[in-house]
Amino acid sequence: MARRTHSSAWRSAVCLSAQPKLSDLDDTVLQGLVATFRHRKLAADEARRRGADPLSREGFDALGREIASREAELRNANARGDCTATHFDFDAMMTVLDAGLNIAFGSPADRRLHLAFVEAELEVMTIIKDRHSGNIRPTPSPPPKEDLRTEAVSRPKQERIEAPSPEQILEGWKTDQAPTEKTFYTFSSRVRRWTGLPLSCGPGSKLVHRRSRDDGGLCERR
């Protein structure tokens, strides 16, 4: 994966500032970001060791000190639940920017993601230390390119709200307004014409509905 410059990252961040801010991430999006972050870290380390020229002895020793210092920082952050250890890490920022996500700073999504980055980089450190000891630890293939932004900004599923039935509306209106039997019959007969709802002509009444050609229905008390 090609490394982008800090100026390129800044331009991407400016462009993303117009995108909707996200305060929550689902597990699929989070896992995709973490997989990309891990790959970036391992690919960057491999590029340092497999460049056009080998590391000098001084460069190799300096890298060892850098690895030890970073691991100590990550372990401390992980123990304290501090996500700032990866908040301004270049690979972390580019992972989010390349996914086209504008995550609200300080939001639950922001904290959850960067704590996951802390845990992921600690795992990556085990591989990097093995490499530094001369062991062969290949960089896995990059994760498949997915449109994480589309998944992240898609509208959450909303609970279906059932509309009240005509019968419930009638009962609520009768309870609230306490109409006379005649008024209730007149109103309910009109509703019945629209909905086919059986009528009720008063509290405790047992009625039989009969169709009529003039008013569409007739109530008889039984």
Coordinates of C-alpha atoms in Angstrom, one line a residue:
M1 CA 0.0 0.0 0.0
A2 CA 1.5 3.3 -1.1
R3 CA 2.3 5.8 1.7
R4 CA 0.7 9.2 1.3
T5 CA 2.3 12.4 2.5
H6 CA 1.1 14.5 5.5
S7 CA 0.1 17.3 3.1
S8 CA -2.1 14.8 1.2
A9 CA -3.7 13.7 4.4
W10 CA -4.4 17.3 5.3
R11 CA -6.2 17.9 2.0
S12 CA -8.2 14.7 2.5
A13 CA -9.2 15.9 5.9
V14 CA -10.4 19.2 4.6
C15 CA -12.5 17.5 1.9
L16 CA -14.1 15.2 4.5
S17 CA -15.0 18.0 6.8
A18 CA -18.1 18.5 4.7
Q19 CA -19.3 14.9 5.1
P20 CA -21.8 14.0 7.8
K21 CA -20.2 13.4 11.2
L22 CA -20.5 9.9 12.6
S23 CA -20.9 9.3 16.3
D24 CA -21.4 5.5 16.1
L25 CA -19.9 2.6 14.1
D26 CA -21.2 -0.9 13.6
D27 CA -19.0 -3.9 14.0
T28 CA -18.6 -4.5 10.3
V29 CA -17.2 -1.0 9.6
L30 CA -15.0 -1.2 12.7
Q31 CA -13.5 -4.5 11.8
G32 CA -12.8 -3.3 8.3
L33 CA -11.0 -0.2 9.5
V34 CA -8.9 -2.3 12.0
A35 CA -7.9 -4.8 9.3
T36 CA -6.7 -1.9 7.1
F37 CA -4.8 -0.3 9.9
R38 CA -3.0 -3.6 10.7
H39 CA -2.0 -4.0 7.1
R40 CA -0.7 -0.4 6.9
K41 CA 1.5 -0.9 10.0
L42 CA 3.0 -4.2 8.8
A43 CA 3.5 -2.9 5.2
A44 CA 5.2 0.2 6.5
D45 CA 7.6 -1.8 8.6
E46 CA 8.3 -4.2 5.8
A47 CA 9.1 -1.3 3.5
R48 CA 11.7 0.0 5.9
R49 CA 13.4 -3.4 6.0
R50 CA 13.1 -4.3 2.4
G51 CA 13.9 -0.9 0.8
A52 CA 16.5 -0.3 -1.9
D53 CA 19.3 -0.2 0.8
P54 CA 19.6 -2.3 3.9
L55 CA 19.3 -0.7 7.3
S56 CA 22.6 0.6 8.7
R57 CA 23.7 -0.7 12.1
E58 CA 22.8 2.7 13.6
G59 CA 19.4 2.7 11.8
F60 CA 18.7 -0.9 13.0
D61 CA 19.5 0.0 16.6
A62 CA 17.5 3.2 16.4
L63 CA 14.5 1.2 15.1
G64 CA 14.8 -1.3 18.0
R65 CA 14.7 1.6 20.5
E66 CA 11.7 3.1 18.6
I67 CA 9.9 -0.3 18.7
A68 CA 10.5 -0.7 22.5
S69 CA 9.4 2.8 23.2
R70 CA 6.2 2.5 21.1
E71 CA 5.3 -0.8 22.7
A72 CA 5.7 0.6 26.2
E73 CA 3.4 3.6 25.2
L74 CA 0.8 1.2 23.7
R75 CA 0.8 -1.1 26.8
N76 CA 0.4 1.9 29.1
A77 CA -2.4 3.3 27.0
N78 CA -4.2 -0.1 26.7
A79 CA -4.0 -0.6 30.5
R80 CA -5.5 2.8 31.1
G81 CA -8.0 2.7 28.3
D82 CA -6.4 5.8 26.7
C83 CA -7.2 6.1 23.0
T84 CA -4.9 9.1 22.4
A85 CA -1.9 6.7 21.7
T86 CA -3.3 6.2 18.2
H87 CA -5.5 9.3 17.8
F88 CA -2.9 11.2 15.9
D89 CA -1.0 8.3 14.5
F90 CA -0.4 8.8 10.8
D91 CA -1.6 5.3 9.8
A92 CA -4.7 5.6 11.9
M93 CA -5.6 8.9 10.4
M94 CA -5.0 7.7 6.8
T95 CA -7.1 4.6 7.5
V96 CA -10.0 6.7 8.4
L97 CA -9.5 9.3 5.7
D98 CA -9.1 6.7 2.9
A99 CA -12.4 5.1 4.0
G100 CA -14.0 8.5 3.5
L101 CA -15.3 8.7 7.1
N102 CA -15.8 11.9 9.1
I103 CA -15.9 10.5 12.7
A104 CA -17.0 13.1 15.3
F105 CA -14.0 13.8 17.6
G106 CA -14.6 12.6 21.1
S107 CA -17.7 10.6 20.1
P108 CA -18.3 7.0 21.2
A109 CA -17.3 5.9 17.7
D110 CA -14.1 7.9 17.9
R111 CA -13.1 6.4 21.3
R112 CA -14.1 2.8 20.3
L113 CA -12.2 2.9 17.0
H114 CA -9.0 4.3 18.4
L115 CA -9.0 1.9 21.4
A116 CA -9.4 -0.9 18.8
F117 CA -6.4 0.6 17.0
V118 CA -4.4 0.5 20.2
E119 CA -5.2 -3.2 20.7
A120 CA -4.4 -3.9 17.0
E121 CA -1.1 -2.2 17.1
L122 CA -0.1 -4.1 20.2
E123 CA -0.7 -7.3 18.3
V124 CA 1.2 -5.9 15.3
M125 CA 4.2 -5.2 17.6
T126 CA 4.6 -8.9 18.3
I127 CA 5.1 -9.5 14.5
I128 CA 7.4 -6.5 14.2
K129 CA 9.6 -7.6 17.1
D130 CA 9.8 -11.1 15.5
R131 CA 11.0 -9.4 12.3
H132 CA 13.5 -7.4 14.3
S133 CA 14.9 -10.7 15.7
G134 CA 15.4 -12.0 12.2
N135 CA 12.2 -14.2 11.9
I136 CA 10.2 -14.3 8.7
R137 CA 6.8 -12.7 9.3
P138 CA 5.2 -11.8 5.9
T139 CA 2.8 -9.0 5.6
P140 CA -0.7 -10.4 4.9
S141 CA -2.5 -9.3 1.7
P142 CA -4.5 -6.0 2.1
P143 CA -8.1 -6.5 3.1
P144 CA -10.6 -6.2 0.2
K145 CA -11.6 -2.7 -0.7
E146 CA -15.1 -2.1 0.7
D147 CA -17.2 1.0 0.7
L148 CA -17.2 1.5 4.4
R149 CA -18.5 5.0 4.1
T150 CA -21.7 3.8 2.5
E151 CA -22.2 1.2 5.3
A152 CA -21.3 3.7 8.0
V153 CA -23.7 6.5 6.9
S154 CA -26.6 4.3 5.9
R155 CA -29.7 5.1 7.9
P156 CA -30.1 2.8 10.9
K157 CA -33.0 0.5 10.9
Q158 CA -36.0 2.2 12.5
E159 CA -38.5 0.5 14.6
R160 CA -41.8 0.0 12.8
I161 CA -44.6 2.0 14.5
E162 CA -48.0 0.5 14.0
A163 CA -50.7 3.0 13.3
P164 CA -53.8 2.7 15.5
S165 CA -56.7 0.8 14.0
P166 CA -60.0 2.6 13.2
E167 CA -61.6 0.7 16.1
Q168 CA -58.9 2.0 18.5
I169 CA -59.4 5.6 17.2
L170 CA -63.1 5.3 17.7
E171 CA -62.7 3.9 21.2
G172 CA -60.2 6.6 22.1
W173 CA -62.5 9.3 20.8
K174 CA -65.4 7.9 22.7
T175 CA -63.4 7.8 25.9
D176 CA -62.1 11.3 25.5
Q177 CA -65.3 13.0 24.2
A178 CA -68.0 11.0 26.0
P179 CA -70.5 11.5 23.1
T180 CA -74.1 10.6 23.2
E181 CA -75.1 7.3 21.7
K182 CA -76.6 9.1 18.7
T183 CA -73.5 11.2 18.1
F184 CA -71.2 8.2 18.4
Y185 CA -73.4 6.2 16.0
T186 CA -73.3 9.0 13.4
F187 CA -69.5 9.4 13.6
S188 CA -68.8 5.7 13.7
S189 CA -71.1 5.0 10.8
R190 CA -69.1 7.4 8.6
V191 CA -65.8 5.7 9.7
R192 CA -67.4 2.4 8.9
R193 CA -68.1 3.5 5.4
W194 CA -64.4 4.1 4.8
T195 CA -63.0 1.1 6.6
G196 CA -65.7 -1.5 6.9
L197 CA -65.3 -1.4 10.7
P198 CA -68.2 -3.0 12.8
L199 CA -70.1 -0.4 14.7
S200 CA -70.8 0.1 18.4
C201 CA -73.6 2.4 19.6
G202 CA -72.8 2.8 23.2
P203 CA -71.1 1.5 26.3
G204 CA -72.0 -2.1 26.8
S205 CA -74.1 -2.4 23.7
K206 CA -74.2 -5.6 21.7
L207 CA -75.1 -4.6 18.2
V208 CA -75.7 -6.2 14.9
H209 CA -74.7 -4.2 11.8
R210 CA -77.0 -4.2 8.9
R211 CA -76.4 -2.4 5.6
S212 CA -78.7 0.3 4.4
R213 CA -78.9 2.0 1.1
D214 CA -79.1 5.5 2.5
D215 CA -76.7 5.7 5.3
G216 CA -74.5 2.7 4.7
G217 CA -75.4 0.9 7.9
L218 CA -77.9 0.5 10.7
C219 CA -77.4 -0.4 14.3
E220 CA -79.9 -2.5 16.3
R221 CA -79.5 -3.0 20.0
R222 CA -79.6 -6.7 21.0

